[in-house]
Tab-separated table of C-alpha atoms and ligand atoms in Angstrom:
chain	number	residue	atom	x	y	z
A	176	MET	CA	-88.245	251.369	158.724
A	177	SER	CA	-88.807	247.617	158.483
A	178	LYS	CA	-92.127	248.288	156.767
A	179	LYS	CA	-90.314	250.214	154.061
A	180	LYS	CA	-87.831	247.382	153.616
A	181	LEU	CA	-90.599	244.837	153.398
A	182	SER	CA	-92.336	246.735	150.673
A	183	LEU	CA	-89.073	247.088	148.767
A	184	ALA	CA	-88.598	243.338	149.076
A	185	THR	CA	-92.076	242.883	147.650
A	186	TYR	CA	-91.248	245.177	144.749
A	187	ILE	CA	-88.073	243.219	144.078
A	188	PHE	CA	-90.093	240.019	144.073
A	189	ILE	CA	-92.647	241.532	141.688
A	190	GLY	CA	-89.737	242.685	139.493
A	191	LEU	CA	-88.478	239.136	139.500
A	192	LEU	CA	-91.841	237.722	138.417
A	193	ILE	CA	-92.254	240.331	135.673
A	194	GLY	CA	-88.702	239.566	134.529
A	195	ILE	CA	-89.488	235.850	134.223
A	196	VAL	CA	-92.567	236.581	132.087
A	197	LEU	CA	-90.619	239.141	130.044
A	198	GLY	CA	-87.861	236.609	129.404
A	199	PHE	CA	-90.440	234.145	128.053
A	200	LEU	CA	-92.072	236.789	125.896
A	201	MET	CA	-88.732	237.873	124.464
A	202	LYS	CA	-88.062	234.274	123.487
A	203	GLN	CA	-91.319	234.230	121.486
A	204	LEU	CA	-90.501	237.377	119.526
A	205	PRO	CA	-89.048	236.884	116.055
A	206	SER	CA	-85.339	237.557	115.924
A	207	GLY	CA	-84.455	240.874	114.344
A	208	THR	CA	-83.286	244.384	115.149
A	209	PHE	CA	-86.096	245.055	117.627
A	210	ARG	CA	-85.531	241.965	119.786
A	211	ASP	CA	-81.790	241.473	119.463
A	212	THR	CA	-80.454	245.016	119.284
A	213	ILE	CA	-83.053	247.284	120.861
A	214	LEU	CA	-84.538	245.023	123.539
A	215	VAL	CA	-82.031	242.367	124.617
A	216	GLY	CA	-78.810	244.090	123.537
A	217	GLY	CA	-80.058	247.596	124.413
A	218	ILE	CA	-82.672	248.278	127.094
A	219	ILE	CA	-82.375	245.004	129.032
A	220	LYS	CA	-78.598	245.085	128.886
A	221	PHE	CA	-78.396	248.716	130.030
A	222	ILE	CA	-80.727	248.258	132.990
A	223	GLY	CA	-79.292	244.903	134.098
A	224	ASN	CA	-75.631	245.796	133.725
A	225	GLY	CA	-76.229	249.289	135.097
A	226	PHE	CA	-77.607	247.751	138.275
A	227	ILE	CA	-74.613	245.420	138.581
A	228	ASN	CA	-72.293	248.418	138.064
A	229	LEU	CA	-74.015	250.285	140.894
A	230	ILE	CA	-73.544	247.324	143.210
A	231	LYS	CA	-69.876	247.134	142.284
A	232	MET	CA	-69.575	250.881	142.837
A	233	ILE	CA	-70.406	250.593	146.539
A	234	VAL	CA	-68.238	247.621	147.384
A	235	VAL	CA	-64.889	249.395	147.851
A	236	PRO	CA	-66.165	252.265	150.046
A	237	LEU	CA	-68.446	249.900	151.964
A	238	VAL	CA	-65.698	247.463	152.816
A	239	PHE	CA	-63.153	250.130	153.697
A	240	CYS	CA	-65.481	252.222	155.852
A	241	SER	CA	-67.291	249.467	157.708
A	242	LEU	CA	-64.187	247.415	158.365
A	243	SER	CA	-61.982	250.232	159.615
A	244	TYR	CA	-64.882	251.585	161.672
A	245	ALA	CA	-65.620	248.161	163.189
A	246	VAL	CA	-61.959	247.787	164.147
A	247	CYS	CA	-61.476	251.226	165.676
A	248	ASP	CA	-64.795	250.890	167.469
A	249	MET	CA	-63.752	247.527	168.820
A	250	SER	CA	-60.829	249.156	170.571
A	251	ASP	CA	-63.233	250.581	173.137
A	252	PHE	CA	-63.510	247.060	174.416
A	253	LYS	CA	-59.811	246.388	174.462
A	254	LYS	CA	-59.644	246.936	178.188
A	255	LEU	CA	-61.957	244.030	178.630
A	256	GLY	CA	-58.931	241.963	177.612
A	257	ARG	CA	-59.807	238.373	178.328
A	258	ILE	CA	-63.498	238.644	177.432
A	259	SER	CA	-62.782	240.361	174.157
A	260	PHE	CA	-60.141	237.798	173.287
A	261	LYS	CA	-62.530	234.893	173.933
A	262	THR	CA	-65.402	236.581	172.116
A	263	ILE	CA	-63.423	237.566	169.033
A	264	THR	CA	-61.809	234.112	168.844
A	265	PHE	CA	-65.255	232.494	169.065
A	266	TYR	CA	-66.696	234.781	166.396
A	267	LEU	CA	-63.868	234.335	163.905
A	268	ALA	CA	-63.489	230.576	164.459
A	269	THR	CA	-67.198	229.844	164.072
A	270	THR	CA	-67.440	232.042	160.969
A	271	ALA	CA	-64.491	230.204	159.384
A	272	LEU	CA	-66.172	226.897	160.256
A	273	ALA	CA	-69.508	228.123	158.861
A	274	VAL	CA	-68.118	229.100	155.469
A	275	THR	CA	-66.064	225.876	155.326
A	276	ILE	CA	-69.195	223.771	155.961
A	277	ALA	CA	-71.046	225.820	153.337
A	278	THR	CA	-68.319	225.421	150.737
A	279	ILE	CA	-68.105	221.655	151.313
A	280	LEU	CA	-71.909	221.342	151.062
A	281	GLY	CA	-71.882	223.355	147.839
A	282	LEU	CA	-69.125	221.196	146.340
A	283	VAL	CA	-70.782	217.923	147.398
A	284	LEU	CA	-74.449	218.731	146.705
A	285	LYS	CA	-73.690	220.738	143.529
A	286	PRO	CA	-76.766	223.026	143.474
A	287	GLY	CA	-75.559	224.624	140.233
A	288	ALA	CA	-75.023	221.384	138.328
A	289	GLY	CA	-77.216	221.049	135.264
A	290	LEU	CA	-77.410	224.781	134.607
A	291	ASP	CA	-74.960	226.280	132.147
A	292	LEU	CA	-74.686	230.044	132.032
A	293	SER	CA	-71.144	230.125	130.695
A	294	GLN	CA	-72.329	231.920	127.566
A	295	LEU	CA	-73.548	234.803	129.734
A	296	ILE	CA	-70.138	235.565	131.210
A	297	GLN	CA	-69.149	239.155	130.624
A	298	GLY	CA	-65.618	240.277	131.299
A	299	ASP	CA	-62.454	238.432	132.077
A	300	TYR	CA	-62.618	235.581	134.501
A	301	ASP	CA	-59.540	233.621	133.745
A	302	ILE	CA	-58.896	231.075	136.439
A	303	SER	CA	-56.503	228.929	134.445
A	304	ASN	CA	-53.314	230.540	135.703
A	305	SER	CA	-53.636	229.821	139.421
A	306	LYS	CA	-50.619	230.965	141.388
A	307	PRO	CA	-48.566	229.314	144.139
A	308	ILE	CA	-49.955	229.946	147.640
A	309	VAL	CA	-46.942	232.060	148.663
A	310	ASP	CA	-47.578	234.479	145.787
A	311	MET	CA	-51.232	234.572	146.685
A	312	LEU	CA	-50.383	235.488	150.264
A	313	LEU	CA	-47.888	238.125	149.124
A	314	GLU	CA	-50.534	239.688	146.916
A	315	ILE	CA	-52.742	240.263	149.936
A	316	LEU	CA	-50.232	242.831	151.209
A	317	PRO	CA	-50.729	246.099	149.328
A	318	THR	CA	-47.763	248.110	148.103
A	319	ASN	CA	-50.065	251.009	147.336
A	320	PRO	CA	-53.481	251.243	149.040
A	321	ILE	CA	-54.762	253.836	146.564
A	322	LYS	CA	-53.920	251.531	143.664
A	323	ALA	CA	-55.652	248.686	145.523
A	324	MET	CA	-58.792	250.806	145.795
A	325	ALA	CA	-58.644	251.977	142.195
A	326	GLU	CA	-58.300	248.396	141.006
A	327	GLY	CA	-60.874	247.094	143.477
A	328	ASN	CA	-58.407	244.623	144.991
A	329	LEU	CA	-60.487	243.723	148.005
A	330	LEU	CA	-58.114	241.603	150.007
A	331	GLN	CA	-55.543	244.413	149.872
A	332	ILE	CA	-58.201	246.951	150.830
A	333	ILE	CA	-59.173	244.778	153.790
A	334	VAL	CA	-55.563	244.576	155.001
A	335	PHE	CA	-55.175	248.338	154.729
A	336	ALA	CA	-58.535	248.945	156.437
A	337	LEU	CA	-57.453	246.720	159.342
A	338	PHE	CA	-54.173	248.637	159.754
A	339	PHE	CA	-56.021	251.929	159.469
A	340	GLY	CA	-58.720	251.013	161.992
A	341	VAL	CA	-56.217	249.684	164.540
A	342	SER	CA	-54.034	252.811	164.168
A	343	VAL	CA	-56.992	255.130	164.615
A	344	ALA	CA	-57.726	253.294	167.858
A	345	LEU	CA	-54.111	253.352	169.015
A	346	ILE	CA	-53.555	257.102	168.644
A	347	GLY	CA	-56.263	257.645	171.263
A	348	GLU	CA	-57.606	261.165	171.727
A	349	LYS	CA	-56.212	262.433	168.407
A	350	GLY	CA	-57.989	259.616	166.586
A	351	LYS	CA	-61.446	260.608	167.893
A	352	ILE	CA	-62.066	262.902	164.922
A	353	LEU	CA	-61.307	260.048	162.529
A	354	VAL	CA	-63.648	257.743	164.441
A	355	ASN	CA	-66.413	260.313	163.947
A	356	ILE	CA	-65.571	260.726	160.258
A	357	LEU	CA	-65.553	256.969	159.716
A	358	ASP	CA	-68.856	256.736	161.543
A	359	ALA	CA	-70.371	259.391	159.250
A	360	LEU	CA	-68.845	257.833	156.128
A	361	ASN	CA	-70.226	254.489	157.185
A	362	GLU	CA	-73.738	255.890	157.467
A	363	CYS	CA	-73.313	257.656	154.170
A	364	VAL	CA	-72.263	254.459	152.378
A	365	LEU	CA	-75.203	252.589	153.900
A	366	LYS	CA	-77.452	255.345	152.555
A	367	ILE	CA	-76.030	254.742	149.077
A	368	VAL	CA	-76.782	251.037	149.530
A	369	THR	CA	-80.383	251.961	150.319
A	370	MET	CA	-80.584	254.192	147.234
A	371	VAL	CA	-79.147	251.532	144.964
A	372	MET	CA	-81.589	249.012	146.370
A	373	TYR	CA	-84.430	251.253	145.237
A	374	VAL	CA	-83.554	250.486	141.628
A	375	ALA	CA	-83.197	246.785	142.468
A	376	PRO	CA	-86.747	245.889	141.303
A	377	ILE	CA	-86.096	246.964	137.698
A	378	GLY	CA	-82.474	245.805	137.814
A	379	VAL	CA	-83.554	242.357	138.965
A	380	CYS	CA	-86.362	242.347	136.393
A	381	ALA	CA	-83.911	243.002	133.536
A	382	LEU	CA	-81.317	240.539	134.766
A	383	ILE	CA	-83.717	237.663	135.284
A	384	ALA	CA	-85.432	238.420	131.956
A	385	ASN	CA	-82.065	238.065	130.277
A	386	THR	CA	-81.367	234.788	132.113
A	387	VAL	CA	-84.749	233.254	131.270
A	388	TYR	CA	-84.422	234.509	127.679
A	389	SER	CA	-80.985	232.941	127.289
A	390	VAL	CA	-81.309	229.804	129.388
A	391	GLY	CA	-84.920	229.116	130.315
A	392	LEU	CA	-86.614	228.014	133.486
A	393	GLU	CA	-83.973	225.589	134.701
A	394	SER	CA	-82.118	228.590	136.121
A	395	LEU	CA	-84.872	229.042	138.734
A	396	VAL	CA	-84.885	225.368	139.683
A	397	SER	CA	-81.157	225.661	140.357
A	398	VAL	CA	-81.640	228.738	142.555
A	399	ALA	CA	-84.236	226.806	144.575
A	400	LYS	CA	-81.662	224.029	145.021
A	401	MET	CA	-79.110	226.603	146.132
A	402	ILE	CA	-81.480	227.990	148.759
A	403	GLY	CA	-82.055	224.412	149.960
A	404	VAL	CA	-78.291	223.883	150.359
A	405	VAL	CA	-77.993	227.182	152.279
A	406	ALA	CA	-80.805	226.000	154.591
A	407	ILE	CA	-79.032	222.668	155.214
A	408	GLY	CA	-75.810	224.533	156.044
A	409	MET	CA	-77.646	226.767	158.482
A	410	LEU	CA	-79.386	223.846	160.193
A	411	ILE	CA	-76.056	222.044	160.622
A	412	HIS	CA	-74.424	225.180	161.973
A	413	SER	CA	-77.249	225.909	164.413
A	414	PHE	CA	-78.056	222.452	165.683
A	415	VAL	CA	-74.687	220.725	165.454
A	416	VAL	CA	-71.994	223.419	165.767
A	417	TYR	CA	-73.665	225.986	168.054
A	418	SER	CA	-75.621	223.449	170.119
A	419	GLY	CA	-72.542	221.215	170.370
A	420	LEU	CA	-70.318	224.098	171.517
A	421	LEU	CA	-72.893	225.182	174.083
A	422	LYS	CA	-73.157	221.674	175.506
A	423	VAL	CA	-69.400	221.021	175.488
A	424	PHE	CA	-68.360	224.341	177.052
A	425	THR	CA	-71.139	224.775	179.609
A	426	GLY	CA	-72.673	221.323	180.090
A	427	LEU	CA	-76.064	223.044	180.262
A	428	PRO	CA	-79.239	221.804	178.495
A	429	VAL	CA	-79.358	223.220	174.960
A	430	ARG	CA	-83.152	222.891	174.954
A	431	LYS	CA	-83.499	225.801	177.408
A	432	PHE	CA	-81.403	228.004	175.185
A	433	LEU	CA	-83.390	227.106	172.078
A	434	LYS	CA	-86.673	227.793	173.854
A	435	GLU	CA	-85.528	231.266	174.836
A	436	TYR	CA	-83.939	231.922	171.463
A	437	SER	CA	-87.148	231.096	169.590
A	438	THR	CA	-88.575	234.472	170.690
A	439	VAL	CA	-85.496	236.259	169.362
A	440	ALA	CA	-85.777	234.297	166.126
A	441	THR	CA	-89.223	235.693	165.374
A	442	VAL	CA	-87.685	239.181	165.444
A	443	THR	CA	-84.562	238.319	163.426
A	444	PHE	CA	-86.827	236.662	160.886
A	445	THR	CA	-89.101	239.633	160.457
A	446	THR	CA	-86.533	242.448	160.660
A	447	SER	CA	-83.609	240.727	158.875
A	448	SER	CA	-81.364	242.935	160.960
A	449	SER	CA	-78.931	241.937	163.692
A	450	ASN	CA	-78.870	245.522	164.942
A	451	ALA	CA	-82.641	245.819	165.185
A	452	SER	CA	-82.783	242.509	167.064
A	453	LEU	CA	-80.389	243.668	169.796
A	454	PRO	CA	-83.051	244.675	172.356
A	455	VAL	CA	-84.740	241.260	172.220
A	456	SER	CA	-81.511	239.280	172.205
A	457	MET	CA	-80.396	241.246	175.281
A	458	GLU	CA	-83.658	240.467	177.006
A	459	ALA	CA	-83.264	236.773	176.203
A	460	MET	CA	-79.730	236.748	177.649
A	461	GLU	CA	-81.053	238.416	180.784
A	462	LYS	CA	-83.650	235.652	181.153
A	463	LEU	CA	-80.997	232.984	180.653
A	464	GLY	CA	-78.928	234.426	183.507
A	465	VAL	CA	-76.104	235.996	181.495
A	466	ASP	CA	-74.629	238.959	183.354
A	467	LYS	CA	-75.167	242.357	181.767
A	468	SER	CA	-71.429	243.106	181.898
A	469	VAL	CA	-70.917	240.256	179.419
A	470	TYR	CA	-73.869	240.539	177.043
A	471	SER	CA	-73.679	244.323	176.772
A	472	PHE	CA	-70.283	243.714	175.196
A	473	THR	CA	-70.702	240.426	173.290
A	474	LEU	CA	-74.052	241.180	171.625
A	475	PRO	CA	-73.363	244.601	170.030
A	476	LEU	CA	-69.931	243.391	168.944
A	477	GLY	CA	-71.515	240.263	167.466
A	478	ALA	CA	-74.141	242.313	165.622
A	479	THR	CA	-71.250	244.194	164.002
A	480	ILE	CA	-68.658	241.531	163.245
A	481	ASN	CA	-70.222	238.072	163.623
A	482	MET	CA	-72.222	236.917	160.609
A	483	ASP	CA	-72.064	233.138	160.339
A	484	GLY	CA	-75.367	232.883	158.471
A	485	THR	CA	-74.142	235.440	155.970
A	486	ALA	CA	-70.877	233.496	155.577
A	487	ILE	CA	-72.856	230.296	154.885
A	488	MET	CA	-74.919	232.046	152.208
A	489	GLN	CA	-71.775	233.502	150.643
A	490	GLY	CA	-69.903	230.185	150.672
A	491	VAL	CA	-72.749	228.300	148.981
A	492	ALA	CA	-73.410	231.195	146.583
A	493	ALA	CA	-69.761	231.327	145.474
A	494	VAL	CA	-69.657	227.596	144.742
A	495	PHE	CA	-73.080	227.772	143.052
A	496	ILE	CA	-72.025	230.638	140.805
A	497	ALA	CA	-68.786	228.845	139.876
A	498	GLN	CA	-70.846	225.776	138.942
A	499	VAL	CA	-73.404	227.550	136.793
A	500	TYR	CA	-70.679	229.458	134.966
A	501	GLY	CA	-68.840	226.197	134.336
A	502	MET	CA	-65.750	227.083	136.372
A	503	ASP	CA	-63.770	224.513	138.321
A	504	MET	CA	-62.827	225.894	141.695
A	505	SER	CA	-59.137	225.526	142.476
A	506	ILE	CA	-57.905	225.143	146.070
A	507	GLN	CA	-56.730	228.763	145.928
A	508	MET	CA	-60.184	229.942	144.931
A	509	ILE	CA	-61.775	227.950	147.750
A	510	LEU	CA	-59.297	229.353	150.284
A	511	SER	CA	-59.923	232.804	148.928
A	512	VAL	CA	-63.702	232.376	149.391
A	513	ILE	CA	-63.180	231.175	152.980
A	514	LEU	CA	-60.791	233.977	153.878
A	515	THR	CA	-62.806	236.748	152.255
A	516	ALA	CA	-66.108	235.492	153.662
A	517	VAL	CA	-64.647	235.644	157.192
A	518	LEU	CA	-63.416	239.188	156.568
A	519	ALA	CA	-66.670	240.101	154.803
A	520	SER	CA	-68.489	238.930	157.914
A	521	ILE	CA	-66.613	241.570	159.913
A	522	GLY	CA	-67.304	244.162	157.240
A	523	THR	CA	-71.004	243.350	156.846
A	524	ALA	CA	-73.204	245.771	158.758
A	525	GLY	CA	-76.028	244.148	160.731
A	526	ALA	CA	-78.720	245.563	158.469
A	527	PRO	CA	-80.996	244.005	155.832
A	528	GLY	CA	-79.476	243.052	152.496
A	529	VAL	CA	-75.875	244.034	153.216
A	530	GLY	CA	-74.621	240.449	152.933
A	531	MET	CA	-75.652	240.394	149.274
A	532	ILE	CA	-73.470	243.448	148.598
A	533	THR	CA	-70.434	241.987	150.368
A	534	LEU	CA	-70.998	238.792	148.360
A	535	ALA	CA	-69.702	240.815	145.394
A	536	MET	CA	-66.419	241.175	147.245
A	537	VAL	CA	-66.173	237.448	147.980
A	538	LEU	CA	-66.845	236.641	144.326
A	539	GLU	CA	-64.366	239.182	143.026
A	540	SER	CA	-61.582	238.030	145.281
A	541	ALA	CA	-62.065	234.454	144.084
A	542	GLY	CA	-62.149	235.539	140.429
A	543	LEU	CA	-65.815	234.581	140.007
A	544	PRO	CA	-68.340	236.611	137.956
A	545	VAL	CA	-70.169	239.171	140.097
A	546	ASP	CA	-72.993	239.036	137.538
A	547	GLY	CA	-73.970	235.727	139.137
A	548	ILE	CA	-75.560	237.732	141.958
A	549	ALA	CA	-78.381	238.483	139.520
A	550	LEU	CA	-79.596	234.914	139.846
A	551	ILE	CA	-79.860	235.055	143.603
A	552	ILE	CA	-80.709	238.631	144.519
A	553	GLY	CA	-84.419	238.320	143.755
A	554	PHE	CA	-84.643	235.751	146.527
A	555	ASP	CA	-82.481	237.657	148.974
A	556	ARG	CA	-85.251	238.415	151.414
A	557	ILE	CA	-85.747	234.715	152.123
A	558	LEU	CA	-82.006	234.177	152.441
A	559	ASP	CA	-81.666	237.267	154.627
A	560	MET	CA	-84.340	236.121	157.067
A	561	MET	CA	-82.575	232.792	157.482
A	562	ARG	CA	-79.044	234.148	157.711
A	563	THR	CA	-79.866	236.900	160.207
A	564	THR	CA	-81.430	234.278	162.480
A	565	VAL	CA	-78.189	232.275	162.409
A	566	ASN	CA	-76.066	235.429	162.800
A	567	VAL	CA	-77.818	236.443	166.006
A	568	MET	CA	-77.940	232.877	167.347
A	569	GLY	CA	-74.131	232.854	167.168
A	570	ASP	CA	-73.955	236.069	169.181
A	571	CYS	CA	-76.240	234.602	171.851
A	572	VAL	CA	-74.442	231.233	172.104
A	573	CYS	CA	-71.142	233.093	172.447
A	574	SER	CA	-72.596	235.259	175.234
A	575	VAL	CA	-73.671	232.224	177.274
A	576	ILE	CA	-70.353	230.401	176.795
A	577	VAL	CA	-68.206	233.433	177.599
A	578	ALA	CA	-70.344	234.338	180.604
A	579	ASP	CA	-70.086	230.790	181.973
A	580	SER	CA	-66.324	230.744	181.540
A	581	GLU	CA	-66.103	234.043	183.440
A	582	LYS	CA	-68.441	232.814	186.198
A	583	GLU	CA	-70.876	235.502	185.101
A	584	LEU	CA	-73.681	233.080	184.282
A	585	ASP	CA	-76.423	232.401	186.803
A	586	ARG	CA	-76.710	228.681	186.095
A	587	GLU	CA	-79.735	228.289	188.378
A	588	LYS	CA	-81.589	230.948	186.435
A	589	TYR	CA	-80.611	229.281	183.138
A	590	ILE	CA	-81.866	225.874	184.238
A	591	ASN	CA	-85.115	227.233	185.671
A	592	CYS	CA	-85.984	229.576	182.851
B	146	LIG	N1	-79.152	241.085	157.439
B	146	LIG	C1	-77.962	240.556	158.016
B	146	LIG	C2	-77.879	240.922	159.482
B	146	LIG	O1	-78.363	241.933	159.891
B	146	LIG	C3	-76.735	240.994	157.307
B	146	LIG	C4	-76.757	240.427	155.909
B	146	LIG	O2	-77.345	241.024	155.007
B	146	LIG	O3	-76.189	239.328	155.718
B	146	LIG	O4	-77.334	240.202	160.261
């Protein structure tokens, strides 16, 4: 499975390289019907925009299915009361903090400054008429969920999915059939994601060719800067936020945790999947003295709903895309990015590449051009390796803290490991 993914990632990277060369070559061609109408305005446009359309196509079903399924699945743990409350609070609070740090870093370090892609904007992205906060909040509540889906209004879809998931859980036995259907739909949507990703190499090739043709190489320098800002955000989150929380709540040496987590990190790095890393993260928790009753709950839940690394990538990416498209981000847009990235984190399945798809939802809800994903997607494997490592680290830190607070941590074992 991971082998297949790796080779797809390689193909995407090759597509990216070919696209860069193609963009240069297209620049050298004399202007005329062949270059302008057939190549750039025809073939390249069809492949590039077709790929973006396919990505957009999956967003609504993906968000609805994975979010409502995550919520109704979570209900199994309801009886765990206190533990689930602590765990969910930890997951949501740290994700909100992660995307806030990322957004601030993006605004301060400006990775997109110096690159101007505003001429490439397709579609309507009018941010001039920002609304009062109360109207913005009211618009989150759907009056008609079907209309919300048809229009791709993601915040409204999220609200409806949350209601739906909770209700499925609350009706108990009768809801079982819906849980199974949502489970199957979820798998089905993830299959579509896999299929769409198979055309990613040529999609990425066309999109980057168009960018290099229109703007030149500075676009790639900016993406490298963006990846650097994402890395800084992840380092701060791992070594300041997570390590700080671990120290403050347990008083235990962080060093021991990091030593044990380094083994898990090699797996998160190579698989880019929170789900696939579960067996090793469980083993690490065992070695650190966390009781099975705690980690068997906190880790699978975390792999489903806790994606701080993904939120960091999405926060920086949103600000980056706004900058390269010459858009000033209003407070409402920033709040919208933070809110949607937290919800997207719940809706992102712990599998490779999913965070890039839910980025489309974060961008759309903030009124930013989804086309901006084209700049980043060719480098997603690198971003995915980093963000999955942070995602799983959050799950593990939470497990230790919750276990300690419940007196389910063998502190001797932790110290001597
Ligand atoms: N690969 C990530 C994970 O499994 C999800 C993502 O694509 O952001 O945690």
